[in-house]
CSV table of C-alpha atoms and ligand atoms in Angstrom, one decimal:
chain,number,residue,atom,x,y,z
A,15,MET,CA,0.0,0.0,0.0
A,16,VAL,CA,3.0,2.3,0.3
A,17,GLY,CA,3.2,2.4,-3.5
A,18,CYS,CA,-0.4,3.6,-3.7
A,19,GLN,CA,0.2,6.4,-1.2
A,20,SER,CA,3.0,7.8,-3.3
A,21,ILE,CA,0.8,7.7,-6.4
A,22,LEU,CA,-1.8,9.7,-4.5
A,23,ALA,CA,0.8,12.2,-3.4
A,24,THR,CA,1.8,13.2,-6.9
A,25,GLY,CA,-0.9,15.8,-7.3
A,26,ARG,CA,-1.4,14.8,-10.9
A,27,PRO,CA,-4.9,15.3,-12.5
A,28,TRP,CA,-7.1,12.6,-11.1
A,29,VAL,CA,-7.7,11.0,-14.5
A,30,VAL,CA,-4.0,10.5,-14.9
A,31,GLN,CA,-3.7,9.1,-11.4
A,32,LEU,CA,-6.5,6.8,-12.1
A,33,ALA,CA,-5.0,5.7,-15.3
A,34,VAL,CA,-1.7,4.9,-13.7
A,35,ALA,CA,-3.2,3.0,-10.8
A,36,VAL,CA,-5.4,1.0,-13.1
A,37,VAL,CA,-2.8,0.2,-15.6
A,38,ALA,CA,-0.2,-0.7,-13.1
A,39,ALA,CA,-2.6,-2.8,-11.2
A,40,ILE,CA,-3.9,-4.6,-14.3
A,41,LEU,CA,-0.5,-5.1,-15.8
A,42,GLY,CA,0.9,-6.2,-12.5
A,43,ALA,CA,3.6,-4.1,-13.8
A,44,ASN,CA,7.2,-4.0,-12.8
A,45,GLU,CA,10.2,-3.4,-15.0
A,46,SER,CA,10.7,-7.1,-15.7
A,47,SER,CA,7.1,-7.8,-16.6
A,48,MET,CA,6.9,-4.8,-18.8
A,49,HIS,CA,9.8,-5.9,-20.9
A,50,ARG,CA,9.1,-9.6,-20.9
A,51,VAL,CA,8.9,-10.8,-24.5
A,52,THR,CA,7.2,-14.0,-25.3
A,53,VAL,CA,5.9,-14.4,-28.8
A,54,PHE,CA,2.3,-15.5,-29.2
A,55,PRO,CA,0.3,-15.3,-32.5
A,56,SER,CA,-1.5,-12.0,-32.7
A,57,PRO,CA,-5.3,-12.0,-32.5
A,58,GLU,CA,-5.3,-8.5,-34.1
A,59,SER,CA,-4.1,-9.9,-37.4
A,60,GLN,CA,-5.8,-13.3,-37.4
A,61,GLY,CA,-8.9,-12.9,-35.1
A,62,VAL,CA,-9.8,-14.5,-31.8
A,63,CYS,CA,-11.2,-17.6,-33.3
A,64,ALA,CA,-8.1,-18.5,-35.3
A,65,THR,CA,-5.5,-17.7,-32.6
A,66,SER,CA,-7.4,-19.0,-29.5
A,67,VAL,CA,-10.2,-21.3,-30.3
A,68,THR,CA,-9.9,-23.4,-33.5
A,69,ILE,CA,-6.3,-24.3,-32.7
A,70,HIS,CA,-7.7,-26.3,-29.8
A,71,GLY,CA,-10.1,-28.2,-32.0
A,72,TYR,CA,-13.3,-26.2,-31.4
A,73,LYS,CA,-15.4,-24.7,-34.1
A,74,CYS,CA,-15.6,-21.0,-33.8
A,75,GLU,CA,-17.6,-18.3,-35.6
A,76,GLU,CA,-17.3,-14.5,-35.6
A,77,PHE,CA,-20.2,-12.1,-36.1
A,78,ASP,CA,-20.6,-8.3,-36.2
A,79,VAL,CA,-23.5,-6.9,-34.2
A,80,VAL,CA,-24.7,-3.4,-34.7
A,81,THR,CA,-26.0,-1.5,-31.7
A,82,GLN,CA,-28.9,1.0,-32.0
A,83,ASP,CA,-26.5,3.8,-31.5
A,84,GLY,CA,-24.3,2.6,-34.4
A,85,TYR,CA,-21.4,0.7,-32.8
A,86,ILE,CA,-20.3,-2.4,-34.5
A,87,LEU,CA,-19.4,-5.1,-32.0
A,88,ARG,CA,-17.5,-8.3,-32.8
A,89,ILE,CA,-18.7,-11.4,-31.0
A,90,GLN,CA,-17.4,-15.0,-31.0
A,91,ARG,CA,-19.4,-18.2,-30.9
A,92,LEU,CA,-18.4,-21.7,-30.0
A,93,PRO,CA,-21.4,-23.6,-31.4
A,94,MET,CA,-20.3,-27.1,-30.4
A,95,GLY,CA,-17.8,-29.0,-28.3
A,96,ARG,CA,-14.3,-30.0,-29.0
A,97,MET,CA,-13.8,-32.0,-32.2
A,98,GLY,CA,-17.5,-31.3,-33.0
A,99,ILE,CA,-18.6,-33.4,-30.1
A,100,GLY,CA,-22.3,-32.9,-29.4
A,101,SER,CA,-24.4,-31.7,-32.3
A,102,ARG,CA,-25.0,-28.1,-33.2
A,103,GLY,CA,-28.5,-26.9,-32.5
A,104,ASN,CA,-30.7,-27.6,-29.5
A,105,ARG,CA,-28.0,-26.2,-27.3
A,106,GLN,CA,-28.8,-23.7,-24.6
A,107,PRO,CA,-27.2,-20.3,-25.4
A,108,VAL,CA,-24.9,-18.6,-22.9
A,109,ILE,CA,-23.5,-15.1,-23.3
A,110,ILE,CA,-20.2,-14.4,-21.5
A,111,GLN,CA,-19.5,-10.8,-20.7
A,112,HIS,CA,-16.1,-9.5,-19.6
A,113,GLY,CA,-15.2,-6.6,-17.3
A,114,VAL,CA,-13.8,-3.1,-17.8
A,115,LEU,CA,-10.4,-2.6,-19.5
A,116,VAL,CA,-10.3,-6.1,-20.9
A,117,ASP,CA,-12.0,-7.9,-23.8
A,118,GLY,CA,-13.5,-11.3,-24.5
A,119,MET,CA,-10.1,-12.8,-25.0
A,120,THR,CA,-9.5,-12.9,-21.2
A,121,TRP,CA,-11.9,-15.8,-21.0
A,122,LEU,CA,-9.7,-17.8,-23.4
A,123,LEU,CA,-6.3,-17.4,-21.8
A,124,ASN,CA,-6.3,-20.5,-19.7
A,125,SER,CA,-5.9,-23.9,-21.3
A,126,PRO,CA,-9.0,-25.5,-23.0
A,127,GLU,CA,-9.5,-27.7,-20.0
A,128,GLN,CA,-9.5,-24.7,-17.7
A,129,ASN,CA,-11.3,-21.9,-19.4
A,130,LEU,CA,-15.0,-21.2,-19.0
A,131,PRO,CA,-16.1,-20.9,-22.7
A,132,MET,CA,-14.6,-24.2,-23.6
A,133,ILE,CA,-15.9,-26.0,-20.5
A,134,LEU,CA,-19.4,-24.7,-21.2
A,135,SER,CA,-19.0,-25.7,-24.9
A,136,ASP,CA,-17.9,-29.2,-24.0
A,137,ASN,CA,-20.9,-29.5,-21.7
A,138,GLY,CA,-23.5,-28.9,-24.4
A,139,PHE,CA,-23.9,-25.1,-24.3
A,140,ASP,CA,-23.9,-22.7,-27.3
A,141,VAL,CA,-21.3,-20.2,-26.1
A,142,TRP,CA,-21.2,-16.5,-27.2
A,143,ILE,CA,-18.3,-14.2,-26.1
A,144,THR,CA,-18.9,-10.5,-26.2
A,145,ASN,CA,-16.4,-7.7,-26.8
A,146,THR,CA,-17.6,-4.3,-25.4
A,147,ARG,CA,-17.4,-1.2,-27.5
A,148,GLY,CA,-14.0,0.5,-27.6
A,149,THR,CA,-12.0,-2.8,-27.2
A,150,ARG,CA,-9.8,-3.8,-30.1
A,151,PHE,CA,-12.3,-5.8,-32.1
A,152,SER,CA,-15.2,-3.5,-31.4
A,153,ARG,CA,-13.7,-0.2,-32.4
A,154,ARG,CA,-16.0,0.5,-35.3
A,155,HIS,CA,-19.1,2.6,-35.8
A,156,GLN,CA,-21.5,3.2,-38.7
A,157,PHE,CA,-20.6,6.9,-38.9
A,158,LEU,CA,-18.0,7.7,-36.3
A,159,ASP,CA,-14.3,7.0,-36.1
A,160,PRO,CA,-12.4,6.2,-32.9
A,161,SER,CA,-10.2,9.2,-33.5
A,162,GLN,CA,-13.3,11.4,-32.9
A,163,PRO,CA,-14.1,12.3,-29.3
A,164,LYS,CA,-17.8,11.7,-30.1
A,165,PHE,CA,-17.0,8.0,-30.5
A,166,TRP,CA,-16.1,7.8,-26.8
A,167,ASP,CA,-19.1,9.7,-25.5
A,168,TRP,CA,-20.6,6.8,-23.4
A,169,SER,CA,-20.4,5.1,-20.1
A,170,TRP,CA,-21.7,1.8,-18.8
A,171,ASP,CA,-25.2,3.4,-19.1
A,172,GLU,CA,-24.9,2.9,-22.8
A,173,LEU,CA,-23.6,-0.6,-22.4
A,174,VAL,CA,-26.8,-1.3,-20.6
A,175,MET,CA,-29.0,0.6,-23.1
A,176,TYR,CA,-27.3,-0.5,-26.3
A,177,ASP,CA,-24.5,-3.1,-26.2
A,178,LEU,CA,-26.3,-5.8,-24.1
A,179,PRO,CA,-29.7,-5.5,-25.9
A,180,ALA,CA,-28.0,-5.7,-29.3
A,181,VAL,CA,-26.0,-8.9,-28.4
A,182,PHE,CA,-29.1,-10.5,-26.7
A,183,ASN,CA,-31.3,-9.8,-29.7
A,184,PHE,CA,-28.7,-11.3,-32.0
A,185,VAL,CA,-28.2,-14.4,-30.0
A,186,TYR,CA,-31.9,-14.8,-29.3
A,187,ASP,CA,-32.6,-14.7,-33.1
A,188,ARG,CA,-29.8,-17.1,-33.9
A,189,SER,CA,-30.8,-19.7,-31.3
A,190,GLY,CA,-34.4,-20.0,-32.3
A,191,ASN,CA,-35.7,-17.7,-29.6
A,192,ARG,CA,-34.3,-19.7,-26.7
A,193,LYS,CA,-33.8,-17.9,-23.5
A,194,ILE,CA,-30.2,-17.2,-22.7
A,195,HIS,CA,-27.9,-17.9,-19.7
A,196,TYR,CA,-25.5,-15.1,-18.8
A,197,VAL,CA,-22.1,-15.0,-17.1
A,198,GLY,CA,-20.7,-11.7,-16.2
A,199,HIS,CA,-17.4,-10.8,-14.5
A,200,SER,CA,-16.8,-7.5,-12.7
A,201,MET,CA,-18.4,-4.7,-14.8
A,202,GLY,CA,-20.2,-7.5,-16.7
A,203,THR,CA,-22.2,-8.1,-13.5
A,204,LEU,CA,-23.0,-4.4,-13.1
A,205,MET,CA,-24.3,-4.2,-16.7
A,206,VAL,CA,-26.8,-7.1,-16.2
A,207,LEU,CA,-27.9,-6.0,-12.7
A,208,ALA,CA,-28.6,-2.5,-14.0
A,209,SER,CA,-30.4,-3.9,-17.0
A,210,LEU,CA,-32.6,-6.1,-14.9
A,211,SER,CA,-33.4,-3.2,-12.5
A,212,GLU,CA,-34.8,-1.4,-15.5
A,213,GLY,CA,-36.8,-4.4,-16.7
A,214,ARG,CA,-34.4,-4.9,-19.7
A,215,LEU,CA,-33.5,-8.3,-21.0
A,216,VAL,CA,-36.0,-10.0,-18.6
A,217,ASP,CA,-37.9,-11.8,-21.4
A,218,LYS,CA,-34.7,-13.1,-23.0
A,219,LEU,CA,-32.8,-14.1,-19.9
A,220,LYS,CA,-32.9,-17.6,-18.5
A,221,SER,CA,-30.5,-17.1,-15.6
A,222,VAL,CA,-27.6,-14.9,-14.4
A,223,ALA,CA,-24.2,-16.0,-13.0
A,224,LEU,CA,-22.3,-13.1,-11.4
A,225,LEU,CA,-18.6,-13.6,-10.8
A,226,SER,CA,-16.8,-10.9,-8.6
A,227,PRO,CA,-20.0,-8.9,-8.7
A,228,ILE,CA,-19.8,-5.1,-8.8
A,229,ALA,CA,-22.7,-3.0,-7.8
A,230,TYR,CA,-21.8,-1.2,-4.7
A,231,LEU,CA,-18.1,-0.1,-4.5
A,232,SER,CA,-17.9,1.9,-1.3
A,233,HIS,CA,-15.7,-0.5,0.6
A,234,MET,CA,-13.2,-0.9,-2.2
A,235,THR,CA,-9.9,-0.9,-0.5
A,236,THR,CA,-7.9,-0.4,-3.6
A,237,ALA,CA,-5.7,2.2,-5.2
A,238,LEU,CA,-8.4,2.8,-7.7
A,239,GLY,CA,-11.0,3.4,-5.0
A,240,VAL,CA,-8.9,5.7,-2.9
A,241,VAL,CA,-7.7,7.7,-5.9
A,242,ALA,CA,-11.2,8.0,-7.3
A,243,ALA,CA,-12.7,9.0,-4.0
A,244,LYS,CA,-9.9,11.5,-3.1
A,245,SER,CA,-9.4,13.4,-6.2
A,246,PHE,CA,-12.7,13.5,-7.9
A,247,VAL,CA,-13.0,16.8,-9.8
A,248,GLY,CA,-13.2,15.8,-13.4
A,249,GLU,CA,-16.9,15.4,-14.1
A,250,ALA,CA,-17.7,18.7,-15.6
A,251,THR,CA,-14.6,18.7,-17.8
A,252,THR,CA,-15.5,15.4,-19.2
A,253,LEU,CA,-18.6,16.9,-20.5
A,254,PHE,CA,-16.4,18.9,-22.9
A,255,GLY,CA,-13.3,16.7,-22.9
A,256,ILE,CA,-14.6,13.2,-23.4
A,257,GLY,CA,-12.3,10.8,-25.2
A,258,GLU,CA,-10.6,7.5,-25.2
A,259,PHE,CA,-9.1,6.1,-22.0
A,260,ASN,CA,-6.2,4.0,-23.5
A,261,PRO,CA,-4.1,2.3,-20.8
A,262,LYS,CA,-1.5,1.4,-23.5
A,263,GLY,CA,-1.3,4.9,-24.8
A,264,GLU,CA,2.1,6.7,-24.9
A,265,PRO,CA,1.4,9.3,-22.2
A,266,VAL,CA,0.2,6.9,-19.6
A,267,GLY,CA,2.9,4.4,-20.5
A,268,GLN,CA,5.7,6.9,-20.1
A,269,PHE,CA,4.3,8.2,-16.9
A,270,LEU,CA,3.9,4.6,-15.6
A,271,LYS,CA,7.5,3.7,-16.4
A,272,LEU,CA,8.8,6.8,-14.6
A,273,LEU,CA,6.6,6.1,-11.7
A,274,CYS,CA,7.6,2.4,-11.4
A,275,ALA,CA,11.3,3.4,-11.5
A,276,GLN,CA,10.9,5.7,-8.5
A,277,PRO,CA,12.4,4.4,-5.2
A,278,GLY,CA,9.7,3.1,-2.9
A,279,VAL,CA,7.1,2.5,-5.6
A,280,ASP,CA,6.4,-1.1,-5.8
A,281,CYS,CA,4.2,-1.6,-8.8
A,282,TYR,CA,4.0,-5.3,-8.3
A,283,ASP,CA,2.2,-4.6,-5.1
A,284,LEU,CA,-0.4,-2.5,-7.0
A,285,LEU,CA,-1.7,-5.6,-8.7
A,286,THR,CA,-2.5,-6.9,-5.2
A,287,ALA,CA,-3.7,-3.5,-4.1
A,288,LEU,CA,-6.3,-3.2,-6.9
A,289,THR,CA,-7.5,-6.7,-7.5
A,290,GLY,CA,-6.7,-8.3,-4.2
A,291,ASN,CA,-4.2,-11.0,-3.3
A,292,ASN,CA,-5.0,-13.5,-6.1
A,293,CYS,CA,-4.3,-17.0,-4.9
A,294,CYS,CA,-4.0,-19.0,-8.1
A,295,LEU,CA,-2.6,-17.3,-11.2
A,296,ASN,CA,-0.7,-19.3,-13.8
A,297,SER,CA,2.4,-17.4,-15.1
A,298,THR,CA,1.8,-18.6,-18.7
A,299,THR,CA,-1.7,-17.2,-18.5
A,300,VAL,CA,-0.4,-14.0,-17.0
A,301,ASP,CA,2.0,-13.7,-19.9
A,302,LEU,CA,-0.8,-14.1,-22.4
A,303,PHE,CA,-2.8,-11.6,-20.4
A,304,LEU,CA,-0.1,-9.0,-20.7
A,305,GLN,CA,0.1,-9.5,-24.4
A,306,ASN,CA,-3.6,-9.1,-24.9
A,307,GLU,CA,-4.8,-6.7,-22.3
A,308,PRO,CA,-5.5,-4.1,-21.0
A,309,GLN,CA,-8.0,-2.7,-23.6
A,310,PRO,CA,-9.3,0.8,-24.0
A,311,THR,CA,-12.5,2.1,-22.7
A,312,SER,CA,-14.0,5.6,-22.6
A,313,THR,CA,-12.8,8.2,-20.0
A,314,LYS,CA,-16.5,8.8,-19.3
A,315,ASN,CA,-16.9,5.2,-18.4
A,316,MET,CA,-14.0,5.4,-15.9
A,317,VAL,CA,-15.5,8.5,-14.4
A,318,HIS,CA,-18.9,6.8,-14.1
A,319,LEU,CA,-17.3,3.9,-12.3
A,320,ALA,CA,-15.5,6.3,-10.0
A,321,GLN,CA,-18.8,8.0,-9.3
A,322,THR,CA,-20.1,4.7,-8.1
A,323,VAL,CA,-17.3,4.5,-5.6
A,324,ARG,CA,-17.7,8.1,-4.4
A,325,ASP,CA,-21.5,8.3,-4.2
A,326,ARG,CA,-22.1,5.0,-2.6
A,327,ARG,CA,-25.1,4.4,-4.7
A,328,LEU,CA,-25.9,3.2,-8.2
A,329,THR,CA,-27.1,5.9,-10.6
A,330,LYS,CA,-26.8,6.9,-14.2
A,331,TYR,CA,-23.9,9.1,-15.2
A,332,ASN,CA,-23.7,12.3,-13.2
A,333,TYR,CA,-22.8,15.3,-15.3
A,334,GLY,CA,-21.7,17.1,-12.2
A,335,ILE,CA,-23.5,20.3,-12.9
A,336,PRO,CA,-27.2,20.0,-11.9
A,337,VAL,CA,-28.4,21.9,-14.9
A,338,PHE,CA,-26.7,19.5,-17.3
A,339,ASN,CA,-28.4,16.6,-15.5
A,340,LEU,CA,-31.7,18.5,-15.8
A,341,LEU,CA,-31.2,18.8,-19.6
A,342,ILE,CA,-30.4,15.2,-20.0
A,343,TYR,CA,-32.5,13.4,-17.4
A,344,GLY,CA,-35.2,16.0,-16.7
A,345,ASP,CA,-34.0,16.0,-13.1
A,346,LEU,CA,-31.2,17.7,-11.1
A,347,ALA,CA,-29.8,14.4,-10.0
A,348,PRO,CA,-29.1,11.4,-12.2
A,349,PRO,CA,-31.8,8.7,-11.9
A,350,PRO,CA,-30.9,5.7,-9.7
A,351,TYR,CA,-30.8,2.1,-10.6
A,352,ASP,CA,-32.9,0.3,-8.1
A,353,LEU,CA,-31.7,-3.2,-7.7
A,354,SER,CA,-34.8,-4.2,-5.7
A,355,ASN,CA,-36.6,-4.0,-9.0
A,356,ILE,CA,-34.8,-7.1,-10.2
A,357,PRO,CA,-37.5,-9.8,-10.9
A,358,LYS,CA,-37.6,-12.0,-7.7
A,359,ASP,CA,-37.8,-15.2,-9.7
A,360,MET,CA,-34.8,-14.6,-11.9
A,361,PRO,CA,-32.4,-17.5,-11.2
A,362,MET,CA,-29.1,-16.0,-10.0
A,363,PHE,CA,-25.8,-17.4,-8.9
A,364,VAL,CA,-23.3,-15.1,-7.1
A,365,SER,CA,-19.7,-16.0,-6.5
A,366,TYR,CA,-17.4,-13.7,-4.6
A,367,GLY,CA,-13.9,-13.9,-3.2
A,368,GLY,CA,-12.7,-13.2,0.3
A,369,ARG,CA,-9.5,-11.5,-1.0
A,370,ASP,CA,-11.2,-9.5,-3.7
A,371,ALA,CA,-10.2,-5.9,-3.2
A,372,LEU,CA,-12.4,-4.5,-6.0
A,373,SER,CA,-15.5,-6.5,-5.3
A,374,ASP,CA,-15.1,-6.2,-1.5
A,375,PRO,CA,-17.1,-8.8,0.5
A,376,ARG,CA,-18.8,-6.0,2.4
A,377,ASP,CA,-20.1,-4.5,-0.8
A,378,VAL,CA,-21.2,-7.9,-2.0
A,379,GLN,CA,-23.2,-8.1,1.3
A,380,ALA,CA,-24.8,-4.8,0.4
A,381,LEU,CA,-25.7,-6.3,-3.0
A,382,LEU,CA,-27.1,-9.4,-1.4
A,383,ASP,CA,-29.1,-7.2,1.1
A,384,SER,CA,-30.7,-5.5,-1.9
A,385,LEU,CA,-31.7,-9.0,-3.1
A,386,LYS,CA,-33.0,-10.1,0.3
A,387,LEU,CA,-36.6,-10.4,-1.0
A,388,HIS,CA,-35.4,-12.6,-3.9
A,389,ASP,CA,-37.0,-16.0,-4.0
A,390,VAL,CA,-34.8,-18.1,-1.8
A,391,ASP,CA,-34.7,-21.0,-4.2
A,392,LYS,CA,-33.7,-18.7,-7.1
A,393,LEU,CA,-30.6,-17.3,-5.5
A,394,SER,CA,-27.4,-19.3,-4.8
A,395,VAL,CA,-24.3,-17.7,-3.3
A,396,GLN,CA,-20.8,-19.0,-3.3
A,397,PHE,CA,-18.0,-17.5,-1.1
A,398,VAL,CA,-14.5,-18.4,-2.1
A,399,GLU,CA,-12.3,-17.5,0.8
A,400,ASP,CA,-8.9,-17.3,-0.9
A,401,TYR,CA,-10.1,-15.9,-4.3
A,402,ALA,CA,-9.4,-12.3,-5.6
A,403,HIS,CA,-10.7,-10.5,-8.7
A,404,ALA,CA,-8.4,-12.1,-11.3
A,405,ASP,CA,-8.7,-15.6,-10.0
A,406,TYR,CA,-12.2,-15.7,-11.5
A,407,ILE,CA,-10.9,-15.5,-15.0
A,408,MET,CA,-7.3,-16.9,-14.8
A,409,GLY,CA,-7.2,-19.1,-11.7
A,410,VAL,CA,-5.6,-22.5,-12.3
A,411,ASN,CA,-8.4,-24.1,-10.2
A,412,ALA,CA,-11.3,-21.8,-11.3
A,413,LYS,CA,-12.6,-24.8,-13.2
A,414,ASP,CA,-13.0,-26.9,-10.1
A,415,VAL,CA,-13.8,-24.1,-7.7
A,416,VAL,CA,-16.1,-21.8,-9.7
A,417,TYR,CA,-16.9,-23.0,-13.2
A,418,SER,CA,-18.2,-26.4,-12.0
A,419,GLN,CA,-20.6,-24.5,-9.8
A,420,VAL,CA,-21.7,-22.3,-12.7
A,421,LEU,CA,-22.2,-25.4,-14.8
A,422,SER,CA,-24.3,-27.2,-12.2
A,423,PHE,CA,-26.3,-24.0,-11.6
A,424,PHE,CA,-27.2,-23.8,-15.3
A,425,THR,CA,-27.8,-27.5,-15.6
A,426,LYS,CA,-30.3,-27.5,-12.7
A,427,ILE,CA,-32.5,-24.9,-14.4
A,428,PRO,CA,-35.2,-26.7,-16.5
A,429,SER,CA,-34.9,-25.9,-20.2
B,530,NAG,C1,7.9,-8.3,-10.3
B,530,NAG,O1,9.2,-8.4,-9.7
B,530,NAG,C2,9.3,-9.4,-8.7
B,530,NAG,C3,10.7,-9.3,-8.1
B,530,NAG,O2,11.5,-8.5,-8.8
B,530,NAG,C4,9.0,-10.8,-9.3
B,530,NAG,O3,9.2,-11.8,-8.3
B,530,NAG,C5,7.6,-10.8,-9.8
B,530,NAG,O4,7.3,-12.0,-10.4
B,530,NAG,C6,7.4,-9.7,-10.8
B,530,NAG,N1,6.0,-9.5,-11.1
B,530,NAG,C7,5.5,-9.8,-12.3
B,530,NAG,C8,4.1,-9.7,-12.5
B,530,NAG,O5,6.2,-10.2,-13.3
B,531,NAG,C1,-0.7,-23.1,-16.9
B,531,NAG,O1,-1.0,-22.8,-18.3
B,531,NAG,C2,-0.5,-23.6,-19.2
B,531,NAG,C3,-0.9,-23.1,-20.6
B,531,NAG,O2,-2.2,-23.0,-20.7
B,531,NAG,C4,-0.9,-25.1,-19.0
B,531,NAG,O3,-0.3,-25.9,-19.9
B,531,NAG,C5,-0.5,-25.5,-17.6
B,531,NAG,O4,-1.0,-26.8,-17.3
B,531,NAG,C6,-1.1,-24.5,-16.6
B,531,NAG,N1,-0.6,-24.8,-15.2
B,531,NAG,C7,-1.4,-25.2,-14.3
B,531,NAG,C8,-0.8,-25.5,-12.9
B,531,NAG,O5,-2.6,-25.4,-14.4
């Protein structure tokens, strides 16, 4: 935590501080890890299916889905199990949604025996992997270009309003109008919770599995949380200065290097500081992760997530100046997302880790409290004492500890 304190003390604009904290934490950066060179085939040139799925003997299809506000999202589908085991068709669809600053590739980094999409595929599911707007395969728009600030004028409100509905409609059509299971990690949980609280997706969702759920963030004990809470001043400027938040960008990278070279700054500790003390990461997988992530998002999205930390409640994006909120929402304050509106009979599985510093157990308790009127037989909760945030996607034992539970949760729901 000493490292975090010195980041806080730099007096840089908060957005930059946030960028540094996040990047350092996500990269688990130290000089050695930043310069490590291992050559993996590049998904940028060949696509995710070719580099990460078909090489393991799975069929894989890529589609473009257009959102109502014009973004073109790439999604991947594993329509059948390894070596074509199990027929195509008559499979229950599952949508798998990643968190912030990463893309759908994160699910595929562990070996085929260990990663969630392939496990689900081998167990008879029709698996669909999303890539949120702004990440490398979803940086297209019908009229806008990523070089234009307007391209980045969105937060997770828009992911709720446009990205998820577009993907759900697409998958629903392709699977003969079958209801869809959903797995979300981190921001992917926030997206579906917010959707359900507004009555969205309800008619197309079969069940929801939430890994490292994020809804309330007030107990977050991380660099990100502290930074966001302490130095929050940027809202009004983002109204005019919206743009891309690119963790791999030159300015952030340069600053990060400088920072990590300073005496007393232990960037390795930042990984722990942000995501918690992950118990079970595989170094080969972490190498792959460093090659593929982090991915860009919008500055506005980062601001919105930080607002959630600061305000201790879940609302739409706050423009900071009441009159702007009035113009956009017809109210001086942004409208809340009320999680008690989530349909009581929606089957839900929640798994959270005792060492997760982003999805703090106390905040998960607050989430569970807001679901206290949920039908008891429709809500199952798993607590994994030694798990932190990244263990849920890269843990060597996630298959046995978590994915097996997800699988049995899905399997128990009558089709
Ligand atoms: C960072 O450095 C330490 C010691 O120098 C090393 O043990 C650790 O594996 C490195 N972290 C990463 C993520 O490479
Ligand atoms: C780590 O990942 C590699 C590559 O996917 C895999 O071959 C290996 O079995 C994994 N190690 C453990 C302990 O699971």
